[in-house]
Coordinates of C-alpha atoms in Angstrom, one line a residue:
Chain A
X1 CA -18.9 1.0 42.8
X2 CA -18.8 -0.7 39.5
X3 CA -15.2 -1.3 38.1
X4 CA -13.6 1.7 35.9
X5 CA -13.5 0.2 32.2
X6 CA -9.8 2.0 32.2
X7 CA -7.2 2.2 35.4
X8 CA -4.1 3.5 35.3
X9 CA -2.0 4.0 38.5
X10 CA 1.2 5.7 37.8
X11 CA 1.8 5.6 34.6
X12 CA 5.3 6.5 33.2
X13 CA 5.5 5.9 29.1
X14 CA 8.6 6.6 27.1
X15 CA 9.6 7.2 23.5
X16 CA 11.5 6.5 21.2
X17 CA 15.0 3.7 21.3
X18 CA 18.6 4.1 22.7
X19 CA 20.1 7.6 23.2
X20 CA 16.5 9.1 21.9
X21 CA 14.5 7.8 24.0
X22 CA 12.8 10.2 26.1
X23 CA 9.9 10.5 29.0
X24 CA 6.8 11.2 27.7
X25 CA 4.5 10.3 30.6
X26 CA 5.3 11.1 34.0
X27 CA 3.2 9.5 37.4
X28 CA 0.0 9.4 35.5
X29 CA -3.0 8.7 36.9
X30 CA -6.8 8.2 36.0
X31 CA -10.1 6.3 35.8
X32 CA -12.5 6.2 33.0
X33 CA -15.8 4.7 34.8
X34 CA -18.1 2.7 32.1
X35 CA -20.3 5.2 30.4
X36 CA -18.1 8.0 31.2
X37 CA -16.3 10.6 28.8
X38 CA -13.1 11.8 30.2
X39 CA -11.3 14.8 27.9
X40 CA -7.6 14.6 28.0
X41 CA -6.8 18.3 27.2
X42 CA -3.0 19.7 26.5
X43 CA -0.9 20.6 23.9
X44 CA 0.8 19.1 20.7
X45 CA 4.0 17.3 23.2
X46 CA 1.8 17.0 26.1
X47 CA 1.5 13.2 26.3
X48 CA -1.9 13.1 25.6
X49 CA -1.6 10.9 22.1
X50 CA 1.2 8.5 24.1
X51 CA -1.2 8.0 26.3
X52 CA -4.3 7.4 24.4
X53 CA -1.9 4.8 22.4
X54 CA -1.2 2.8 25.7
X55 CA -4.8 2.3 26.5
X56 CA -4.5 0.8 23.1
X57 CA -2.2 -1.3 23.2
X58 CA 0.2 0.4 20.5
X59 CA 3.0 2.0 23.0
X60 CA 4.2 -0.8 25.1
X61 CA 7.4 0.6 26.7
X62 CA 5.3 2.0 30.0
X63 CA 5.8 1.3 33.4
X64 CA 3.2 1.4 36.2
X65 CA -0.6 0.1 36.1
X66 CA -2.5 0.0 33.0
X67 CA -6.1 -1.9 33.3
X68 CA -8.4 -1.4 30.7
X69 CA -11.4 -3.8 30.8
X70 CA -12.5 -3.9 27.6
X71 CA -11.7 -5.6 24.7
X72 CA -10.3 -4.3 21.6
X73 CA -10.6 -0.9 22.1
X74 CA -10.9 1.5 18.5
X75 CA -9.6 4.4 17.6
X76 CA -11.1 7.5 15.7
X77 CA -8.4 9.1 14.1
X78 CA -7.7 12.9 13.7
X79 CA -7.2 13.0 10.0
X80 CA -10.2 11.4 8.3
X81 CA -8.1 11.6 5.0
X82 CA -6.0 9.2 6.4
X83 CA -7.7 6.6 8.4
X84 CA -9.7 4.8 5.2
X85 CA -7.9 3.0 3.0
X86 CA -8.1 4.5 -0.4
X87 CA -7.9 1.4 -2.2
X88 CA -11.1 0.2 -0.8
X89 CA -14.9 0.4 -0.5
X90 CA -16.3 1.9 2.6
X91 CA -18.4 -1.6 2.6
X92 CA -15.3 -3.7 2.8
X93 CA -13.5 -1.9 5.4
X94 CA -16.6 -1.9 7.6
X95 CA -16.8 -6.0 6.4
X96 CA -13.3 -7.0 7.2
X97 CA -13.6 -5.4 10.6
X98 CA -16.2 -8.2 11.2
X99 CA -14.1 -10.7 8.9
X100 CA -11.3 -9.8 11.5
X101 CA -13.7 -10.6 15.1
X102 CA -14.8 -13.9 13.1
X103 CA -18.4 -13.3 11.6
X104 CA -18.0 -15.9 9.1
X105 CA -21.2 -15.2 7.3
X106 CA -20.9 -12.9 3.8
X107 CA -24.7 -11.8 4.2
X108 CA -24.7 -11.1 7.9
X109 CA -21.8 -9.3 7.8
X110 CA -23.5 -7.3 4.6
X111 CA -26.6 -6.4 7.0
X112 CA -24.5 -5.6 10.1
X113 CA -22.4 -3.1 7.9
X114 CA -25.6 -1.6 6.0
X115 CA -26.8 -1.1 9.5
X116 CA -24.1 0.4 11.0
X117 CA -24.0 3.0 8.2
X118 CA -27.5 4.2 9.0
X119 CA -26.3 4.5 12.9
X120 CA -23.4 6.6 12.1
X121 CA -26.2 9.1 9.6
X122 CA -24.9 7.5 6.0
X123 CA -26.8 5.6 3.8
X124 CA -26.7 2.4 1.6
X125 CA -25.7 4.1 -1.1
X126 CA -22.4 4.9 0.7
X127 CA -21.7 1.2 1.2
X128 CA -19.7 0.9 -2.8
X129 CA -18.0 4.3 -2.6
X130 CA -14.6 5.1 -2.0
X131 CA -12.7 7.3 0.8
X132 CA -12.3 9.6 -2.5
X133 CA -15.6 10.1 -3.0
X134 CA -16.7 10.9 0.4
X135 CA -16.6 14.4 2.3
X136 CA -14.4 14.9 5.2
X137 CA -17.4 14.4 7.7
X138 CA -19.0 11.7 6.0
X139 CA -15.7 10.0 6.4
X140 CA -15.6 10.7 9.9
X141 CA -18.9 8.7 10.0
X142 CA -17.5 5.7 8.5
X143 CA -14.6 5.9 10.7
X144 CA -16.9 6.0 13.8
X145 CA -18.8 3.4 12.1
X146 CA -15.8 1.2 12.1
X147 CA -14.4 1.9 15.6
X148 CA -18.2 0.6 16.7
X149 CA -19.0 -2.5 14.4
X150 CA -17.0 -4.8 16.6
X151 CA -18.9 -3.8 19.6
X152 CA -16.5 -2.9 21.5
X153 CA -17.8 -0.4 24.6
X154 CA -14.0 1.6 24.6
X155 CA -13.7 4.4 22.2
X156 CA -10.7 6.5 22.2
X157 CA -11.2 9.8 20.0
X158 CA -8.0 11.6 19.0
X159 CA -9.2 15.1 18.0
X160 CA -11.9 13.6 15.8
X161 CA -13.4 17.1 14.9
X162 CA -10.3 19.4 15.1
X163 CA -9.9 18.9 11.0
X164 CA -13.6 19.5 10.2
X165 CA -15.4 23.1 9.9
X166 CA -17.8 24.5 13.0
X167 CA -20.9 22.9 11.3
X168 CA -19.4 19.6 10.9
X169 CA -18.2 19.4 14.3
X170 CA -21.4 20.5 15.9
X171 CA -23.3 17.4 13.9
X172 CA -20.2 14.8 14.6
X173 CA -20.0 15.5 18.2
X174 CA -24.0 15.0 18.9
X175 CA -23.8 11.8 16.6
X176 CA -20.5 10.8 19.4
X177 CA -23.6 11.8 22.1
X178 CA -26.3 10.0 20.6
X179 CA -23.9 6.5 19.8
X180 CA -22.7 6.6 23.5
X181 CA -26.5 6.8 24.7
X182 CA -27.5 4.4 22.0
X183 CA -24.8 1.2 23.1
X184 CA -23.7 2.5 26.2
X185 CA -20.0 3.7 25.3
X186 CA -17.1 5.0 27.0
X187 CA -15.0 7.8 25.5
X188 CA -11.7 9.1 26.2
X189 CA -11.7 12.6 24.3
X190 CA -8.1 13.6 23.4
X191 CA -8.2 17.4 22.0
X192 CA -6.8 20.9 22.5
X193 CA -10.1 22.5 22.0
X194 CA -11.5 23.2 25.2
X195 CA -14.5 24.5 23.7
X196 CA -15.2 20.9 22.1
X197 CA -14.0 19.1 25.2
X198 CA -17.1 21.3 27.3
X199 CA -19.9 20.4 24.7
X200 CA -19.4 16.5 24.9
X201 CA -17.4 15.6 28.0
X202 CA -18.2 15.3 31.7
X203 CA -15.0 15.4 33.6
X204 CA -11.8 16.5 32.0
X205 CA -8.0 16.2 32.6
X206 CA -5.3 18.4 31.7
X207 CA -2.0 16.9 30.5
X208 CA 1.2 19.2 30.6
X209 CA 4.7 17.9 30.1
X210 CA 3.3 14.3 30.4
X211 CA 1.9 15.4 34.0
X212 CA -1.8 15.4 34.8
X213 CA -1.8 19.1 36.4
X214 CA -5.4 19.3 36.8
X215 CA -8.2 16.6 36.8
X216 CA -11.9 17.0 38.0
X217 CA -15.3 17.5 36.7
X218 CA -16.2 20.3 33.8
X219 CA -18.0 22.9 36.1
X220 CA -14.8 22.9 38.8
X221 CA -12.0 23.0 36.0
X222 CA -13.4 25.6 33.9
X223 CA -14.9 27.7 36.6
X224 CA -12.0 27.4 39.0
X225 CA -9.6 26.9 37.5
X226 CA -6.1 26.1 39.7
X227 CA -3.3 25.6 37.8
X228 CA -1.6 28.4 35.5
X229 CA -1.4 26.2 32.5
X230 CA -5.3 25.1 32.8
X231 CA -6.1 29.3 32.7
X232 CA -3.8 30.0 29.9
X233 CA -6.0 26.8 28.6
X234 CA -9.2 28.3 29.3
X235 CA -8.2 32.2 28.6
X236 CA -6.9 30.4 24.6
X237 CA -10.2 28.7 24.1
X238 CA -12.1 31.9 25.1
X239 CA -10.1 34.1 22.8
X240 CA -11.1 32.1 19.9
X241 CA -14.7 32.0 20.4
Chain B
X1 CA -14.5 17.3 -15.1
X2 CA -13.3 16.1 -18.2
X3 CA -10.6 13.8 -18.1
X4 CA -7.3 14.1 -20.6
X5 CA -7.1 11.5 -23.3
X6 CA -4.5 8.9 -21.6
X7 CA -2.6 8.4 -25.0
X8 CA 0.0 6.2 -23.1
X9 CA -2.3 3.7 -22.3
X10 CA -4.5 3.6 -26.0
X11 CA -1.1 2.8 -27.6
X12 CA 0.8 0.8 -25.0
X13 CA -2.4 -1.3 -25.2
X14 CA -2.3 -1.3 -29.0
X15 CA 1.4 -2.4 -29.1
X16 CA 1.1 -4.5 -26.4
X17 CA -1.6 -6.4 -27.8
X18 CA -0.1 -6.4 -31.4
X19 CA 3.3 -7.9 -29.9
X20 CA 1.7 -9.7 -27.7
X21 CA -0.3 -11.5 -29.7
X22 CA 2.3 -11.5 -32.5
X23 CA 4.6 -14.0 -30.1
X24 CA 1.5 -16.0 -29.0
X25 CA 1.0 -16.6 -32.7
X26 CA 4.6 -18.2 -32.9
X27 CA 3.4 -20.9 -30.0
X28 CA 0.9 -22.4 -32.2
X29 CA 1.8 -21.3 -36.0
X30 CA 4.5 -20.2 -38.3
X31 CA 3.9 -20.3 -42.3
X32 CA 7.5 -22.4 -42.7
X33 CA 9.3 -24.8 -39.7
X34 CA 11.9 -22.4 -38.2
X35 CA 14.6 -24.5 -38.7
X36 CA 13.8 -25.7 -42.8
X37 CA 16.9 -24.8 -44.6
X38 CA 16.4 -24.3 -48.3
X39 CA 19.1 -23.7 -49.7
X40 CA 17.7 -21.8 -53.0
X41 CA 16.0 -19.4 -50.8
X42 CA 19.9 -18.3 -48.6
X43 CA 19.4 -14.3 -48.7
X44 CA 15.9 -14.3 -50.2
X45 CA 14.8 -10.7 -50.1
X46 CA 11.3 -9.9 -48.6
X47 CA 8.3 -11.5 -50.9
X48 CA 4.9 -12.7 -50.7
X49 CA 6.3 -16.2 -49.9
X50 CA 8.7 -15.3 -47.3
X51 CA 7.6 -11.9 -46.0
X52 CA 10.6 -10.8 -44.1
X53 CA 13.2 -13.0 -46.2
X54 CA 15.3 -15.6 -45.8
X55 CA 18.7 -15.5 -43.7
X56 CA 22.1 -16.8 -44.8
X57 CA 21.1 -20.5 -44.1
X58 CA 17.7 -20.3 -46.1
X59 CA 15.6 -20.3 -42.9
X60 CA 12.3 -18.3 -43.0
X61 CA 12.8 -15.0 -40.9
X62 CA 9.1 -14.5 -40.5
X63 CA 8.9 -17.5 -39.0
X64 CA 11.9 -17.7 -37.0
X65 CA 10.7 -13.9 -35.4
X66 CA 7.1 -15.0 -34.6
X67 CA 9.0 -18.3 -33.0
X68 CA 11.9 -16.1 -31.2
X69 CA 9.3 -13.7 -30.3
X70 CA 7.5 -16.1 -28.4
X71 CA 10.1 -17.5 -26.3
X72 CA 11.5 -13.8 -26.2
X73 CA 8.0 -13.1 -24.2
X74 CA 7.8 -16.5 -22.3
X75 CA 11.1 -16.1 -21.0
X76 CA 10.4 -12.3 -19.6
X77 CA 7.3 -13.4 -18.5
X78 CA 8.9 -15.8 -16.5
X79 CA 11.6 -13.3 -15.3
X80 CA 9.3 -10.8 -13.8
X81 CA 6.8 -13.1 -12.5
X82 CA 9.8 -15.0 -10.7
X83 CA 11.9 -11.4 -9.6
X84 CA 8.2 -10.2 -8.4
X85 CA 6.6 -13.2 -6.7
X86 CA 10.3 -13.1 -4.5
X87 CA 10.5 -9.6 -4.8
X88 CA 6.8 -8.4 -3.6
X89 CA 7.6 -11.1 -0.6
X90 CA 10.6 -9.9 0.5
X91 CA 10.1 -6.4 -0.1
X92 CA 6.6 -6.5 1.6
X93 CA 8.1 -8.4 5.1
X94 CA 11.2 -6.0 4.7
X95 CA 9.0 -2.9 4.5
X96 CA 6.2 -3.4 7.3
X97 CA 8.5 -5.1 9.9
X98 CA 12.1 -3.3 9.1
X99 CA 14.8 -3.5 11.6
X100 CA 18.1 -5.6 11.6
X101 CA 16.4 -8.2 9.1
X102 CA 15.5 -5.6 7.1
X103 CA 18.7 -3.8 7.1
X104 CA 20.7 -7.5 6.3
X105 CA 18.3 -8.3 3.3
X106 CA 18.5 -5.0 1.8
X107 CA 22.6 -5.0 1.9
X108 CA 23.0 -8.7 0.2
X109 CA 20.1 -6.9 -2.7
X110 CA 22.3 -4.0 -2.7
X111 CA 25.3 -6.7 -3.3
X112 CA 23.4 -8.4 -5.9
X113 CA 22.8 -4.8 -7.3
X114 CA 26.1 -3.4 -7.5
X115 CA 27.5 -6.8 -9.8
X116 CA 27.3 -6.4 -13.1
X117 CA 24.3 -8.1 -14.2
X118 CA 25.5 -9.4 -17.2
X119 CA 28.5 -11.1 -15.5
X120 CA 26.6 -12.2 -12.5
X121 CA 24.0 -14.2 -15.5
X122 CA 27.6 -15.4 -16.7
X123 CA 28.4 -16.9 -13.5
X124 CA 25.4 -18.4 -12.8
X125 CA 24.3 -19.8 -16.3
X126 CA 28.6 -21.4 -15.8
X127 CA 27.2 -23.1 -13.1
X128 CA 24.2 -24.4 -14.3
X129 CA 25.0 -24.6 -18.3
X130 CA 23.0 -22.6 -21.2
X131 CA 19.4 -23.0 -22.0
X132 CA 16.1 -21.7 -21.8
X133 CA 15.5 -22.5 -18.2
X134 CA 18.4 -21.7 -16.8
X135 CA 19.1 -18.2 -18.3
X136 CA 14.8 -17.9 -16.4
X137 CA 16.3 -18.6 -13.1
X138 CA 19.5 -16.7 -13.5
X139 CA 17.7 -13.7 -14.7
X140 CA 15.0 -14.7 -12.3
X141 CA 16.9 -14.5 -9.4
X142 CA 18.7 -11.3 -10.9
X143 CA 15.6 -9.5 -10.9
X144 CA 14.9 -9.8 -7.2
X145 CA 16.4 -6.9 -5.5
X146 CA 14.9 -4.6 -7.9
X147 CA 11.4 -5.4 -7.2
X148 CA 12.5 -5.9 -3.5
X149 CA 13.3 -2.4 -3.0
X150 CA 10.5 -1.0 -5.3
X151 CA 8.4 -3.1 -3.2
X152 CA 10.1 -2.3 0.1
X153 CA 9.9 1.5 -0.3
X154 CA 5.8 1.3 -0.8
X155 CA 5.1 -1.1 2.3
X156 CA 7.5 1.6 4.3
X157 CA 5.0 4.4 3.4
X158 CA 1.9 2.9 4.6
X159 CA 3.1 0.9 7.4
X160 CA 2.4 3.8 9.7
X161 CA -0.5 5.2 7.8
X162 CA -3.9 5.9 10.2
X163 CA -6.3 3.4 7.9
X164 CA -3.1 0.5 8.6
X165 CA -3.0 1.4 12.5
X166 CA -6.9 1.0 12.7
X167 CA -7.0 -2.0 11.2
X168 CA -4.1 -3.5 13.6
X169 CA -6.4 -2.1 16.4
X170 CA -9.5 -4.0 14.7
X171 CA -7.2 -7.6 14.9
X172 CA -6.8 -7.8 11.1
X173 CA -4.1 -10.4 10.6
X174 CA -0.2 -9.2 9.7
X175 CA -0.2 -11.5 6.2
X176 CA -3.8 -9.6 5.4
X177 CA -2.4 -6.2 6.0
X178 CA 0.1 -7.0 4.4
X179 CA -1.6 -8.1 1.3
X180 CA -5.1 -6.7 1.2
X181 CA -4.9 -4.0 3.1
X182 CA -1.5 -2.1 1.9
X183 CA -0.9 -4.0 -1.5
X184 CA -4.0 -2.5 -3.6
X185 CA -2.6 0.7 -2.5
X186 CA 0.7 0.0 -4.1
X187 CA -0.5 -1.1 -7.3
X188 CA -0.4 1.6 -9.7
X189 CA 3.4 2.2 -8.3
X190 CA 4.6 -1.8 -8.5
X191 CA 2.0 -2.0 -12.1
X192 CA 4.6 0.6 -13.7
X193 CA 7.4 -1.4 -12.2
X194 CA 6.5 -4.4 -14.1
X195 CA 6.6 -3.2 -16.7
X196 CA 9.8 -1.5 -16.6
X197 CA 10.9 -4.7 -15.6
X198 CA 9.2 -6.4 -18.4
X199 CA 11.4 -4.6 -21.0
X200 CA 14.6 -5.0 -18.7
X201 CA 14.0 -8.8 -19.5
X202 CA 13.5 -8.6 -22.7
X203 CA 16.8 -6.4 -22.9
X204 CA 18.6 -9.0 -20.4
X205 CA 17.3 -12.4 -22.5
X206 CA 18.5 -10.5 -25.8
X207 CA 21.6 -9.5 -24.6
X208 CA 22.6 -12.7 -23.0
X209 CA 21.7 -14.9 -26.1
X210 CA 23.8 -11.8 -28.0
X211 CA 26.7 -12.7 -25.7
X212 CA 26.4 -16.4 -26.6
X213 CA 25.0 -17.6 -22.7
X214 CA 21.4 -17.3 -23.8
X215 CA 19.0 -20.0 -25.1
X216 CA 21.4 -23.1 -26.6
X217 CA 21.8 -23.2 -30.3
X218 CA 19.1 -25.3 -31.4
X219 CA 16.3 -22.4 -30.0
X220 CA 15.4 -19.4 -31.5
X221 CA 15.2 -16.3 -29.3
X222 CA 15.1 -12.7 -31.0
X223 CA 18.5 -11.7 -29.3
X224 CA 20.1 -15.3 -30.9
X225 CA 18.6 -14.1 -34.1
X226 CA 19.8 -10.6 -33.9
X227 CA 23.0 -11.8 -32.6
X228 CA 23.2 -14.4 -36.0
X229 CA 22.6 -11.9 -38.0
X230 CA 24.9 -9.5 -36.9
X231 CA 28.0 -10.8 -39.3
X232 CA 25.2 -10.4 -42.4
X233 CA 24.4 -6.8 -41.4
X234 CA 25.7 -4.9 -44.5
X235 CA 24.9 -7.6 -46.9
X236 CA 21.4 -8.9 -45.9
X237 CA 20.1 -6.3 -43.3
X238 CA 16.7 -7.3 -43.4
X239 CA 17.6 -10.7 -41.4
X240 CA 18.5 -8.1 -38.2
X241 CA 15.9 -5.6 -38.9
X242 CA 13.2 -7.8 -38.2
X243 CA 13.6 -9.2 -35.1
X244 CA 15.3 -5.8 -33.9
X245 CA 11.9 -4.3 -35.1
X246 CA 9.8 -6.7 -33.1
X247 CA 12.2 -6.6 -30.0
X248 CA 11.0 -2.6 -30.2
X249 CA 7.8 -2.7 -30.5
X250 CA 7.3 -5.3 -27.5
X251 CA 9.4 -2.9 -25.3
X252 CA 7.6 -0.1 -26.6
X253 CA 4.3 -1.4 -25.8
X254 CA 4.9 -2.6 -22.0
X255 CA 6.5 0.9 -21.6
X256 CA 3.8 3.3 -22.7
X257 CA 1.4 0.6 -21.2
X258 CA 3.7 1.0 -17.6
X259 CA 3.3 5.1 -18.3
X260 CA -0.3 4.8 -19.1
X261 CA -1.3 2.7 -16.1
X262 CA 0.4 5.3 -13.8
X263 CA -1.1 8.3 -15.2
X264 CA -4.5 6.9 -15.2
X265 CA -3.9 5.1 -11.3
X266 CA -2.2 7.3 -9.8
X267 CA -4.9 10.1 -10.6
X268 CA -7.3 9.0 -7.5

């Protein structure tokens, strides 16, 4: 079997400094194999952003086994009002990505960004514009577009569709489909949506109070269900369709 | 969408450039040497020769304002581009990194903050001795903790914003965060700022030559020449009206401009 481009063995993760600081992860542990999408599914105060953020490398006070073999993994964030810089074109954030993994060459990295806007379903004429004058999904794109233009195979989504409209998410989520056919990507999927999770996912694990109470593949979690907080889960996400 | 005249900015840009380039005029011309006493012309009023009069040594005020202008604007030039050049440095490290060096800075700046200014310039210029240079540094270095905090208190709001954390994860360099990343952000805030500091300088420079610790005698500054003509006020007041009136309409200008650029920045 090929080796699991994330590991983690026993993971505990706390948060916060001195008297505050508090358990947030508790004996987690999970794979993500290489082309896989693994939804992490709980609440707001589940663990599930801790522990997208120690894949990453941004919470460091963890103890246990943490391998992730890929390098510099991205992040599409949640709020796509807040994960562009307002200050700056949508070509020059794309650019300085590259500026930042060392392509040294102005035109090439002009050409890689131009293509990576057509990937993500933007055009040129999207490369001089501001976060201000794009559309919450078409900034969604670029912030796709950015997590991919290193080239790095490791995408961790944090609710990337949970502040967009039905329509929007429906056309994001089969872009997230067709990019991880298209360069072979790995996803972990942090939402609460279980209705999300189902349409792009293929095994799912469910986070409560920093524990992983359920883990397995779509068809055994959502059909049989075992644990009560993976029903309430699943009876929630009915309700609302 | 139509946008609202930004009136501000039309005439902080119109006095700005009218007082600006009134004091660039004094660096390269006046009608009369600043300094040529005639004694004939003591207390000339206002005339076609000598515009804004003569003052109680037979000096030409016209030319002694466009020449006190000028080093009224070089000197808070200098002042802001010294208080912000430290300022935006230590408020930008202070602001992204915080903890205990952040908390240390910010106490000696609130320190430096809670002297008098005034006396603080008096102890400094003791130390070094009067003159143009000196009262730069001292109000230089007087200037810091206000840009330092200003500064401080943007870099704290976007340090943790999604757009900084992504480009962290993408391996973008702390100095370029720092500086191309968060500092356009900051600009229409730390723009304004200027020029509030701008006119603080030009307050601080007149003040301190009013009090005697500002350029040495032989230079002309407004605040010397306001603070000359103090004693004449009653009996010649056109020798303090006119540098008063330019000293307005330079702080004027950088303050409706500092207005203007924040209305019409801060609109994205």
């Amino acid at each position: 079997m090929a080796e699991p481009i994330v590991n983690i063995r026993h993971l505990n993760s706390w948060y916060g400094k001195g008297k505050e600081r508090r358990q947030v992860l508790r004996d987690v542990s999970l794979t993500l194999a290489a082309g896989e999408t693994l939804g992490i599914v709980g609440e707001s105060g589940s663990g599930k952003t801790t522990l997208a953020k120690c894949v990453l490398g941004m919470v460091t006070d963890y103890q246990g086994t943490l391998q992730v073999n890929s390098p510099r993994p991205q992040m599409v964030f949640q709020d796509p009002y807040g994960s562009l810089n307002p200050a700056r074109t949508v070509g020059w954030f794309l650019e300085e990505a590259l500026r930042a993994s060392g392509v040294g060459d102005r035109g090439e990295r002009r050409a890689r960004a131009l293509d990576m806007l057509t990937q993500v379903g933007l055009t040129g004429e999207h490369y001089g514009r501001r976060p201000g004058q794009l559309s919450g999904g078409q900034r969604q794109r670029v912030s796709i577009a950015a997590a991919l233009i290193q080239g790095s195979k490791l995408i961790v989504l944090d609710e990337p569709v949970s502040a967009l409209d039905v329509t929007l998410q429906a056309q994001i989520l089969q872009l997230l489909a067709d990019l991880r056919a298209r360069y072979q990507l790995s996803y972990l999927f942090i939402s609460h949506d279980l209705a999300v999770v189902y349409q792009l996912c293929d095994r799912v694990c469910v986070l409560y109070h920093g524990q992983v109470v359920e883990e397995g593949g779509l068809d055994t979690v959502y059909d049989h269900p075992r644990h009560d907080y993976t029903k309430k889960l699943l009876a929630a996400s009915l309700a609302l369709d | 969408m139509r946008k609202r005249k930004n009136w501000y900015f039309v005439l902080g840009l119109i006095l700005t450039a009218l007082s600006v380039g009134y004091s660039a005029l004094g660096l390269f011309w006046t009608p009369y040497s600043s300094t040529a006493m005639v004694g004939a012309d003591r207390y000339a009023l206002p005339s076609l020769a000598h515009p804004f009069g003569c003052d109680h040594m037979g000096r030409d005020v016209f030319s002694r304002t466009l020449e006190g202008a000028s080093a009224t604007l070089t000197i808070a030039l200098a002042v802001i581009v010294i208080g912000f050049m430290a300022g935006l440095v230590i408020g930008a490290l202070c602001g992204y990194y915080g903890g205990a060096a952040d908390a240390v800075v910010m106490r000696i700046c609130d320190a430096i903050a809670a002297f008098p200014s005034v006396l603080l310039g008096l102890v400094i210029l003791a130390l070094t001795g009067p003159g143009k240079y000196n009262v730069i540094l001292a109000l230089g270095i007087l200037f810091i903790p206000s840009f330092a905090r200003l500064v401080r208190g943007e870099f704290l709001k976007y340090r943790d914003r999604d757009f900084v954390r992504a480009a962290r994860l993408m391996g973008v360099s702390p100095l370029r965060i720092l500086f191309s990343h968060i500092l356009p952000n900051t600009w229409p805030v730390l723009l304004s700022g200027l020029t509030i500091g701008f006119n603080n300088a030009v307050l601080a420079e007149a003040s301190m030559s009013y009090l005697g610790i500002g350029v040495g005698p032989g230079d002309t500054s407004l605040g010397r020449m306001i603070s000359e003509a103090q004693s004449y006020f009653t009996t010649a007041p056109w020798l303090v009206l006119f540098p008063a009136l330019v000293t307005v309409l330079l702080i004027l200008g950088a303050g409706m401009l500092g207005e203007g650029i924040r209305e019409r920045l801060g609109e994205d």
